[in-house]
Tab-separated table of C-alpha atoms and ligand atoms in Angstrom:
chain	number	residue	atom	x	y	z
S	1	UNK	CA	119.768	98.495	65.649
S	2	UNK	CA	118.375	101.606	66.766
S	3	UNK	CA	119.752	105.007	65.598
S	4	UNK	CA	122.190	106.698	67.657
S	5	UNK	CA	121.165	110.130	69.164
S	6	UNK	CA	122.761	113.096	67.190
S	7	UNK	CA	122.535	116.758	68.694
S	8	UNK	CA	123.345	118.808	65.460
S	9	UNK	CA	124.563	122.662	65.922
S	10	UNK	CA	124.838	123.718	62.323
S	11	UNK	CA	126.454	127.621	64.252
S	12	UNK	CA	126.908	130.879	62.504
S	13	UNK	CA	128.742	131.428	58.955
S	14	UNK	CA	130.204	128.736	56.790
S	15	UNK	CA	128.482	126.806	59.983
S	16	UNK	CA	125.621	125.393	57.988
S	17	UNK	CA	126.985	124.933	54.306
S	18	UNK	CA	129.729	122.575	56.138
S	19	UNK	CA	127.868	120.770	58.684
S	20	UNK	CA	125.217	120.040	56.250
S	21	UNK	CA	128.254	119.050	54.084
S	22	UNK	CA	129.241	116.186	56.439
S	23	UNK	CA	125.432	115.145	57.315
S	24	UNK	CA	125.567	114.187	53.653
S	25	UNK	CA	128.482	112.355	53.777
S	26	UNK	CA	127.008	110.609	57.243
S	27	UNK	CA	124.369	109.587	55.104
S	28	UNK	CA	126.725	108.167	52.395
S	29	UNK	CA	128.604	106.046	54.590
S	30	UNK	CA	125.447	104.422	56.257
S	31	UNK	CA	125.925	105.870	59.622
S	32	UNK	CA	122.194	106.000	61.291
S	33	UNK	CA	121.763	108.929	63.841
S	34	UNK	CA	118.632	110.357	65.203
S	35	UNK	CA	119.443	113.886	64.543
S	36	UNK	CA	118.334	116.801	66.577
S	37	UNK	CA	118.538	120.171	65.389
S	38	UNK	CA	119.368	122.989	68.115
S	39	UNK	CA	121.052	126.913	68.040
S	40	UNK	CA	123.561	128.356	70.175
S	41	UNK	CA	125.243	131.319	70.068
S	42	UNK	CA	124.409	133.726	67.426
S	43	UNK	CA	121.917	132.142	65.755
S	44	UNK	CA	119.751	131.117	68.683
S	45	UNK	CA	120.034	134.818	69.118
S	46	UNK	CA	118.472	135.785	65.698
S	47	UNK	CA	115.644	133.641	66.178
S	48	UNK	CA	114.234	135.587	69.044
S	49	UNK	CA	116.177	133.530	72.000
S	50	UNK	CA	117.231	135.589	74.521
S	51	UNK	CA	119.791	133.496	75.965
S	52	UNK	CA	122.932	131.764	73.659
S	53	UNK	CA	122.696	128.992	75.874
S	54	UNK	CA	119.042	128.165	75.248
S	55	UNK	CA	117.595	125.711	77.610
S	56	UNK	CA	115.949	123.580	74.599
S	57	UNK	CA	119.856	123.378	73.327
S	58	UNK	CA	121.239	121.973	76.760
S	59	UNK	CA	118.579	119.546	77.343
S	60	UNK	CA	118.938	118.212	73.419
S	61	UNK	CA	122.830	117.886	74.512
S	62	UNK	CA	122.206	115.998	77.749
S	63	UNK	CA	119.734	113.723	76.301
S	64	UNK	CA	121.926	113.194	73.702
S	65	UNK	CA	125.602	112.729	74.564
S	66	UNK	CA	126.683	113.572	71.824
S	67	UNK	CA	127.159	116.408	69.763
S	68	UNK	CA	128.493	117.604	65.952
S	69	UNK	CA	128.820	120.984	65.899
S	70	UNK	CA	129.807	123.836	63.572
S	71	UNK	CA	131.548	126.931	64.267
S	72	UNK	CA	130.258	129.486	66.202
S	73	UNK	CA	130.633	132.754	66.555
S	74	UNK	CA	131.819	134.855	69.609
S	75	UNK	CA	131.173	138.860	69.601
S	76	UNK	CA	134.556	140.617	70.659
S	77	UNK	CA	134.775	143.100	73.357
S	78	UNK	CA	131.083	143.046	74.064
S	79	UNK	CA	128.157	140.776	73.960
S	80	UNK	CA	128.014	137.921	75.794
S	81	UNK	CA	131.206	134.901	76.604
S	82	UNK	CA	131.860	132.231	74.155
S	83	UNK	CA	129.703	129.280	74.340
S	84	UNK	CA	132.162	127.142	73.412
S	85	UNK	CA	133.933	127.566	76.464
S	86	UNK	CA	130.615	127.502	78.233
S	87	UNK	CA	129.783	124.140	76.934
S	88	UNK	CA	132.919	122.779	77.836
S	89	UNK	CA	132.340	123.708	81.498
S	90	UNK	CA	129.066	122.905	81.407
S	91	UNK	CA	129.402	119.008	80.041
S	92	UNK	CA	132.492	118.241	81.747
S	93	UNK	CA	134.119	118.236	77.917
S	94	UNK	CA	137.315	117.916	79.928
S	95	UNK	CA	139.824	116.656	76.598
S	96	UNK	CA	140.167	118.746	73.476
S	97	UNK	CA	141.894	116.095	70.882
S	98	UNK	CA	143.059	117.558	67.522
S	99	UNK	CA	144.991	115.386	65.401
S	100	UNK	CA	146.773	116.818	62.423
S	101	UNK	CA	147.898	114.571	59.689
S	102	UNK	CA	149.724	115.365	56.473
S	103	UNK	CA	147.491	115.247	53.742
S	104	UNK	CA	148.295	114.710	49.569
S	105	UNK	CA	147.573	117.773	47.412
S	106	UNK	CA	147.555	120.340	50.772
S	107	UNK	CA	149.646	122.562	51.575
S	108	UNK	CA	151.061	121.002	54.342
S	109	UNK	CA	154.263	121.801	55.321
S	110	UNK	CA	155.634	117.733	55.647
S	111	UNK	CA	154.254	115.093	53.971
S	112	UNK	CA	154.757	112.756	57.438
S	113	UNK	CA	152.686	114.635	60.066
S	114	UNK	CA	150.528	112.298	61.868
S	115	UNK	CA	150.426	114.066	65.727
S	116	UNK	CA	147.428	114.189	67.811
S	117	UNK	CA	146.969	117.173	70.328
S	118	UNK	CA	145.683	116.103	73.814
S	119	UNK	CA	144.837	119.416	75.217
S	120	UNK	CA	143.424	120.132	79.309
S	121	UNK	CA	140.365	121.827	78.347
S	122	UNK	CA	138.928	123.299	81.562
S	123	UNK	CA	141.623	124.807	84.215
S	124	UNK	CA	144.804	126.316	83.534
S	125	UNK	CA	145.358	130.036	82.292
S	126	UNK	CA	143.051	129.780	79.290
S	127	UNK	CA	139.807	129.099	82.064
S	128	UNK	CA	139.117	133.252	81.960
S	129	UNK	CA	138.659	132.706	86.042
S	130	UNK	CA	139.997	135.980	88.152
S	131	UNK	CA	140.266	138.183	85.577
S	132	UNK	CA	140.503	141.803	87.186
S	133	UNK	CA	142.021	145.296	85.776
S	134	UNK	CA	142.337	148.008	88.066
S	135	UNK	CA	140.336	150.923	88.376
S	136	UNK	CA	142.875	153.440	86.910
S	137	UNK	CA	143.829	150.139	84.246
S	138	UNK	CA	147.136	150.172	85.233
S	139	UNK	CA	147.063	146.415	86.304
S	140	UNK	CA	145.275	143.073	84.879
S	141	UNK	CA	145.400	139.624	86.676
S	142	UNK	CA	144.385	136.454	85.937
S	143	UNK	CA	144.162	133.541	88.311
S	144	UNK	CA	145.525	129.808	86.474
S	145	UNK	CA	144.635	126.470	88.748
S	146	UNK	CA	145.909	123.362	87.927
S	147	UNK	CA	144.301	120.840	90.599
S	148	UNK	CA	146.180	117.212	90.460
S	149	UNK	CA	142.553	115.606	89.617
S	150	UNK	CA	142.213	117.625	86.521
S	151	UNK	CA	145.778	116.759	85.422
S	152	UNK	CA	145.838	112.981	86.306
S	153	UNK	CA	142.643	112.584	84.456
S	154	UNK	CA	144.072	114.167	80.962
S	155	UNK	CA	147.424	112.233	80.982
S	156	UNK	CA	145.397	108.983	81.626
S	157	UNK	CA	143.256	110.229	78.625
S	158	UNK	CA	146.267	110.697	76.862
S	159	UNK	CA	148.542	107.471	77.808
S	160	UNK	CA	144.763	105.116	77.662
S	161	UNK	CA	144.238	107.052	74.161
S	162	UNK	CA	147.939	106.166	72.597
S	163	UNK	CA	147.377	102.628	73.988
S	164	UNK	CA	143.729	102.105	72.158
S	165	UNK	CA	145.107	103.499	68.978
S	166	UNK	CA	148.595	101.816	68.663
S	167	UNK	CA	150.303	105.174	68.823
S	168	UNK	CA	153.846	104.719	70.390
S	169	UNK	CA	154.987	108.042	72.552
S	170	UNK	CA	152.780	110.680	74.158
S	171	UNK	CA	155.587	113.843	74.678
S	172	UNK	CA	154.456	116.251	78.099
S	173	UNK	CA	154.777	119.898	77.177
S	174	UNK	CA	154.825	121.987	80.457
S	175	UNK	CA	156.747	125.529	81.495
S	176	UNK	CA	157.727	124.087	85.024
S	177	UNK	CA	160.936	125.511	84.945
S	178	UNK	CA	159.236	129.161	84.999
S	179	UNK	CA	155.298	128.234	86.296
S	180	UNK	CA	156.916	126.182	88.740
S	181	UNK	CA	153.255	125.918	90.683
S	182	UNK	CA	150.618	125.031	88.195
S	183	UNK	CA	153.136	123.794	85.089
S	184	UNK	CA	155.168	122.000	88.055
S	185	UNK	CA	152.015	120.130	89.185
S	186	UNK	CA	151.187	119.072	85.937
S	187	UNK	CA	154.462	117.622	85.315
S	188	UNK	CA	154.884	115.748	88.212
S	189	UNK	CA	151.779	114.121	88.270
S	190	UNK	CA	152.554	113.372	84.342
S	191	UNK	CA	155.731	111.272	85.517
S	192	UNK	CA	153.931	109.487	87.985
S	193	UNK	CA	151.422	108.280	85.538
S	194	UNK	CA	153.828	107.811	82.287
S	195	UNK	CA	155.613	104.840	85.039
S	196	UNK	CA	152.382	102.875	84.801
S	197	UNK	CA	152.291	102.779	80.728
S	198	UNK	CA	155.411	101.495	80.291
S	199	UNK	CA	153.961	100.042	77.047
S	200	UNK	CA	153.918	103.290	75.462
S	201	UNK	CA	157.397	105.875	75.356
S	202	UNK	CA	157.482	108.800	77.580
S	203	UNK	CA	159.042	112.405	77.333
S	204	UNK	CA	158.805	115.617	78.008
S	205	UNK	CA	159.388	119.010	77.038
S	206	UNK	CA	159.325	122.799	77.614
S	207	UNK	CA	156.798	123.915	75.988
S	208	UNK	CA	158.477	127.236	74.052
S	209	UNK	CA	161.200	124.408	72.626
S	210	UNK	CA	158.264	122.006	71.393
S	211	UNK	CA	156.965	125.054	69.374
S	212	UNK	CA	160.072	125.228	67.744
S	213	UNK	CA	160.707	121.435	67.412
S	214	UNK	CA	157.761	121.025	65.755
S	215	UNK	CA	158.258	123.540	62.681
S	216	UNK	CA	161.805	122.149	62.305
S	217	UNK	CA	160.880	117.809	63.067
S	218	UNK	CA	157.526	117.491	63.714
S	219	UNK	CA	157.998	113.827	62.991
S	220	UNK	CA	159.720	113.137	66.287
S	221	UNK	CA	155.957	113.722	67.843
S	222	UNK	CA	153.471	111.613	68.326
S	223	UNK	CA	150.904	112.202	70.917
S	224	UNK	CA	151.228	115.573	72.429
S	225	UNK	CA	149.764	116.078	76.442
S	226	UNK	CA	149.640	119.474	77.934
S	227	UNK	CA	147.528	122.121	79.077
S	228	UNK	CA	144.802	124.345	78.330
S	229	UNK	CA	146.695	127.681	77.124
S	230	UNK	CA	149.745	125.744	75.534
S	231	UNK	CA	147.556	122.804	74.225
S	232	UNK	CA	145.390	126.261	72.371
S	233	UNK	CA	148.623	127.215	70.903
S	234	UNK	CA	150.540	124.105	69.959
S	235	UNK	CA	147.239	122.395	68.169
S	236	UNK	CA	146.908	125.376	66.099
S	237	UNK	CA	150.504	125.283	65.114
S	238	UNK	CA	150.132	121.554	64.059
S	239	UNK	CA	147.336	122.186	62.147
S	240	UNK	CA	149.438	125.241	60.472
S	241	UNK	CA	151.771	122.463	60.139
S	242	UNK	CA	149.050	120.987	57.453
S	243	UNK	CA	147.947	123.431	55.793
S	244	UNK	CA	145.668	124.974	57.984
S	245	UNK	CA	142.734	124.869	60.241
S	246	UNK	CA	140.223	123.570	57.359
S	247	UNK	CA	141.803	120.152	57.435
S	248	UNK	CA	141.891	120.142	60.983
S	249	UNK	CA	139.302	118.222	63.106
S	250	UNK	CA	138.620	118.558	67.077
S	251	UNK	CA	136.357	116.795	69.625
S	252	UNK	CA	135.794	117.628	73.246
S	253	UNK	CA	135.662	114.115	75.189
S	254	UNK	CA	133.994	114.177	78.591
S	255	UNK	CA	132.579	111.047	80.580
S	256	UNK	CA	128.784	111.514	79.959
S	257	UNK	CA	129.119	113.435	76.609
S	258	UNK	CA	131.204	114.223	73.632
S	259	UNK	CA	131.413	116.887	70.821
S	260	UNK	CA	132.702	117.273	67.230
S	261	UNK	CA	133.274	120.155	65.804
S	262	UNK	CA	135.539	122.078	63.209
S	263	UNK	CA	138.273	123.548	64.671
S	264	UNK	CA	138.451	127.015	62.854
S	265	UNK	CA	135.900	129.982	63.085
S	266	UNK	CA	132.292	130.578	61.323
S	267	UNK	CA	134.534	132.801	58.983
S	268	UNK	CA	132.279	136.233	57.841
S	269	UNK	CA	134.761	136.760	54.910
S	270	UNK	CA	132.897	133.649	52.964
S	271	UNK	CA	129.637	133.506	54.696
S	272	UNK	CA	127.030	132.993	52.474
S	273	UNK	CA	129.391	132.241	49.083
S	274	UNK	CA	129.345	127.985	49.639
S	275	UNK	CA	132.698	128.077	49.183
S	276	UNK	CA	134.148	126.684	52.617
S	277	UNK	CA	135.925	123.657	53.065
S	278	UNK	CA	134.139	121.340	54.849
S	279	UNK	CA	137.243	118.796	55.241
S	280	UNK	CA	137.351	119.846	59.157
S	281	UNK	CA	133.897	118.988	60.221
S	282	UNK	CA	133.848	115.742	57.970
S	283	UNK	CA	136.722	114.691	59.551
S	284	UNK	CA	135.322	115.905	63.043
S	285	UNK	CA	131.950	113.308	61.802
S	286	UNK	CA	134.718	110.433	61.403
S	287	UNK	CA	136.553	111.017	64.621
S	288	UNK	CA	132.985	110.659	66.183
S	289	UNK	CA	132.680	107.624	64.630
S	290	UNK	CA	135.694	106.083	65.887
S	291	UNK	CA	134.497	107.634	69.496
S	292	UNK	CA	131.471	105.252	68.778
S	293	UNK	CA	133.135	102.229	67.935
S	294	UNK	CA	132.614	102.781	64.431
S	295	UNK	CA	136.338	102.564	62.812
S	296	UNK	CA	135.111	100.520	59.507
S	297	UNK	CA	133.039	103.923	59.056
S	298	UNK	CA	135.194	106.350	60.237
S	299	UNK	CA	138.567	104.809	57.728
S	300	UNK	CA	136.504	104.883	55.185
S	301	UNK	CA	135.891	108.975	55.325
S	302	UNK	CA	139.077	109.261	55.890
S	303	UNK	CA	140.463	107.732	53.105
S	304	UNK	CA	137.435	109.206	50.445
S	305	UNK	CA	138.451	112.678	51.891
S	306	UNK	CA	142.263	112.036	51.153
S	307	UNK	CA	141.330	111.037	47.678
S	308	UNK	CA	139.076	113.754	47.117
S	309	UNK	CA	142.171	115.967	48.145
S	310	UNK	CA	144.836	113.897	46.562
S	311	UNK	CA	142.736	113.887	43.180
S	312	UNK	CA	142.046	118.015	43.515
S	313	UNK	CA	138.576	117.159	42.269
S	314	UNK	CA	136.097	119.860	42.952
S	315	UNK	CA	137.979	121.191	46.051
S	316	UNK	CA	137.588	124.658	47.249
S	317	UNK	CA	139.433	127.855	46.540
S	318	UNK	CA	141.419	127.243	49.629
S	319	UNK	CA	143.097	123.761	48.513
S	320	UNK	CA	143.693	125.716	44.959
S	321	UNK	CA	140.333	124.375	43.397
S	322	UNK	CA	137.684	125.881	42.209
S	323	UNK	CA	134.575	123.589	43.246
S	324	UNK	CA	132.307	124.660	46.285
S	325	UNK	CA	131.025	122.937	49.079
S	326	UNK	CA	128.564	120.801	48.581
S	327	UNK	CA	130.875	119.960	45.397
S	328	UNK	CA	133.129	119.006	47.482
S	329	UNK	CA	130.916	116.951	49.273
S	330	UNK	CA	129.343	114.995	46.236
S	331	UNK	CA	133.019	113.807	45.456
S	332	UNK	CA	133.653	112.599	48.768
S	333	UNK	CA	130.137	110.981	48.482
S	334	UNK	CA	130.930	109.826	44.763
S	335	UNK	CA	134.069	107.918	46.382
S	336	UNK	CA	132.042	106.228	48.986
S	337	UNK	CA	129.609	104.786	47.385
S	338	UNK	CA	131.288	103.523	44.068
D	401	LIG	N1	135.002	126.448	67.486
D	401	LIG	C1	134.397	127.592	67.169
D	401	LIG	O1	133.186	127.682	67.186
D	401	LIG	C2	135.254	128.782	66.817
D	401	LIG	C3	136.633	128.657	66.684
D	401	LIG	C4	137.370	129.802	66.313
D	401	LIG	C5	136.714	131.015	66.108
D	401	LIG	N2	135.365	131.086	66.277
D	401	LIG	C6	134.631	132.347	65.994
D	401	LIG	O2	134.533	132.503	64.567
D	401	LIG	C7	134.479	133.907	64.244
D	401	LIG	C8	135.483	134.235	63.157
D	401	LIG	O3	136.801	133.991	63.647
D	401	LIG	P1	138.134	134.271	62.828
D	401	LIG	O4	137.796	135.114	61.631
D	401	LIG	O5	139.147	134.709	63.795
D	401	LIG	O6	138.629	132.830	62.361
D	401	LIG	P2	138.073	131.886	61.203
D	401	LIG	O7	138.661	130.537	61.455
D	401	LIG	O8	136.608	131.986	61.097
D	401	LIG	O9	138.718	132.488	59.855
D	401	LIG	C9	140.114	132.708	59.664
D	401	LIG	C10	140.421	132.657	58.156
D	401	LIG	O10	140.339	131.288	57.719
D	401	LIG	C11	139.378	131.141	56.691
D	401	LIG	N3	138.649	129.898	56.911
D	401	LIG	C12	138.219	129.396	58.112
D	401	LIG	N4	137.580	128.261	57.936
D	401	LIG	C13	137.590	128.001	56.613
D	401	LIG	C14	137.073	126.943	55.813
D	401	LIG	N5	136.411	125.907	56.351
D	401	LIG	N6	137.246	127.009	54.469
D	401	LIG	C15	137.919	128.027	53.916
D	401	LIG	N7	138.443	129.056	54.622
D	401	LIG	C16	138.274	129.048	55.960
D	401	LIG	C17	138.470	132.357	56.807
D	401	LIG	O11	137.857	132.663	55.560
D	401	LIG	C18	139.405	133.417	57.309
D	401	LIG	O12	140.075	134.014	56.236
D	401	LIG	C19	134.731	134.645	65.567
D	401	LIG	O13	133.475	135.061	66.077
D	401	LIG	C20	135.331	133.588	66.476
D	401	LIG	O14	135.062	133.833	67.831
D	401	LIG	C21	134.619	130.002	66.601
C-alpha cells in the first residue's frame, strides 16, 4: 500500500526535539507516511521567509490533508497573529478534540480521568473578529458570532464522535442564561440534535459550574461539547486535571484536512536542553492514527507510552525523571518493538 501523505511542522522550541521524538516512534510502530517537511511561524521567519504563512507551507498542507505539527510560537503584543489560529481558518479545522486521560506515575490529579474536549474552533468570542479600543482607550469591544451551521456541525461531531468510539454521554457546556444570543443559540440547536442520538446520554451545563464540577468529579464527564472560548478554558483545565499540558494531545478535524499537534507552547525556558516531554505530540501521532483508521497502531502507542510512564524509565524532569527526550523516546520504542 502506498504511504500516506505526512505534512510535518517540527515549529519553534522544544518543537523539533519532540516532533522528531514521535517520527521515531512512527517509525517503530510501522506506520508508513510520505513525510513533507515545511516552516511556519517563527522559523519560516529565520530562514529568510518573509511571510509565517509561507505559500510552499499551505500548498504542502492542501496536498496533504494532513498535518503533525509541533508548537509554535506567537510574538506578544507585536509581530504578526498566531498561525495557529490562521490555519484553523484557513483549512476549515473546524473541531479542536483534546482528550485527557489519567495516566500511572503522573501527577494527575484522579487516577479515573478519561474525558475528551470537543471544542468549536472557529466562531465564538475566542475568533479575535471586531476587536476595537477607542481612541482615548477608554473602551475595547469584541464582536462573538455563533451562526446555527457552525454549531450544528460541532455537536454532530461530537454526538457521531461518542457513537464511533463507544463513549456513553457528551455533557453541553454553554452560558445561555447570561449570553442569552450566541450561548442561547448554541444550546438550542444542541437539544435539537442530542433528540436524534438517543443512543448516547445527553446533558448540559453552565459552563462556570462544569469548571468547578470537574476539579471536584471529573468522573461524571465524558465527552465535553462547547464553544470556542469555554472549550480553550475547560480543555486546559482537564489536562491540569492530568498532570499537565505535556500529556495532553490535540487535533484540529476539518472535512478536507486534519492536524496533530501538542497542545502546550514551544516553551523558551528548555529550548535547546532535550529535555521536553514529548508524551503530547506522541500521543497527538496516535490520535492521527486512529483519525486514519489505524486503531491496532494507535493502542499500541498508547499503551508503550503508559508503560514508559507507569515504569518511570528514562522520563523527563517534568514526570520526576531524569532521562531526556529522545531517551524517552528509545523506551517507548524499546516497548514497541520487543
Ligand atoms: N499550539 C501551539 O503552537 C502553542 C500553544 C500554546 C502556546 N504557544 C506559544 O508557545 C510560546 C510559549 O508559550 P508559554 O510559555 O505560554 O507556554 P508553554 O506551554 O510553552 O510553557 C509553559 C510551561 O510548561 C513547560 N512545558 C511546556 N511543554 C513542555 C513539555 N513538553 N515538556 C516539559 N515542559 C513543558 C514550559 O517549560 C513552561 O515552563 C508562546 O509563543 C505561545 O504563543 C504555541
Amino acid at each position: 500500500m502506498a504511504a500516506t501523505p505526512l505534512t510535518v511542522i517540527r515549529g519553534d522550541g522544544i518543537g523539533p526535539d519532540i516532533v522528531d521524538a514521535a517520527l521515531t516512534v512512527l517509525d517503530a510502530v510501522g506506520a508508513d507516511f510520505d513525510r513533507a517537511f515545511v516552516d511556519v511561524g517563527q522559523a519560516a521567519l529565520d530562514k529568510g521567509e518573509t511571510d509565517p504563512m509561507p505559500q510552499a507551507a499551505v500548498d504542502s498542507i492542501e496536498r496533504t490533508g494532513l498535518v503533525l505539527k509541533g508548537p509554535v510560537t506567537t510574538p506578544v503584543g507585536q509581530g504578526y497573529r498566531s498561525v495557529n489560529v490562521a490555519m484553523r481558518k484557513q483549512f476549515d479545522l473546524y473541531a479542536n478534540v483534546r482528550p485527557t486521560l489519567s495516566l500511572p506515575g503522573t501527577r494527575a490529579r484522579y487516577d479515573d480521568i478519561d474525558i475528551i474536549t470537543v471544542r468549536e474552533n472557529k466562531g465564538g468570542m475566542y475568533s479575535g473578529e471586531g476587536q476595537v479600543t477607542s481612541d482615548d482607550g477608554q473602551r475595547a469591544e469584541a464582536l462573538s458570532v455563533v451562526t446555527r451551521e457552525q454549531s450544528e456541525r460541532i455537536i454532530r461531531f461530537a454526538f457521531d464522535m461518542a457513537r464511533d468510539r463507544g463513549r456513553q454521554k457528551v455533557t453541553l457546556a454553554h452560558k445561555a442564561n447570561i449570553m442569552k444570543s450566541t450561548s442561547g443559540l448554541f444550546l438550542k440547536v444542541g437539544r435539537e440534535i442530542a433528540a436524534e442520538y438517543d443512543d448516547i446520554e445527553y446533558d448540559e451545563i453552565i459552563v462556570d459550574a462544569c469548571a468547578m464540577k470537574l476539579v471536584m468529579a471529573p468522573e461524571q464527564f465524558d465527552v465535553i461539547v462547547t464553544t470556542n472560548l469555554f472549550g480553550d478554558i475547560i480543555s486546559d483545565l482537564c489536562a491540569g486535571l492530568i498532570g499537565g499540558l505535556g500529556l495532553a494531545p490535540g487535533a484540529n478535524i476539518g472535512q478536507h484536512c486534519a492536524m496533530f499537534e501538542a497542545v502546550h507552547g514551544s516553551a523558551p525556558d528548555i529550548a535547546g536542553q532535550g529535555i521536553a516531554n514529548p508524551t503530547s505530540v506522541i500521543l497527538a501521532a496516535a490520535l492521527m492514527l486512529d483519525h486514519l483508521g489505524d486503531n491496532e497502531r494507535a493502542t499500541r502507542i498508547r499503551t508503550a507510552v503508559r508503560e514508559t510512564i507507569a515504569a518511570g524509565d528514562r522520563t523527563t524532569p517534568d514526570l520526576g525523571g531524569d532521562g531526556r527526550t529522545d531517551t524517552f523516546a528509545e523506551a517507548v520504542v524499546e516497548r514497541l518493538t520487543a
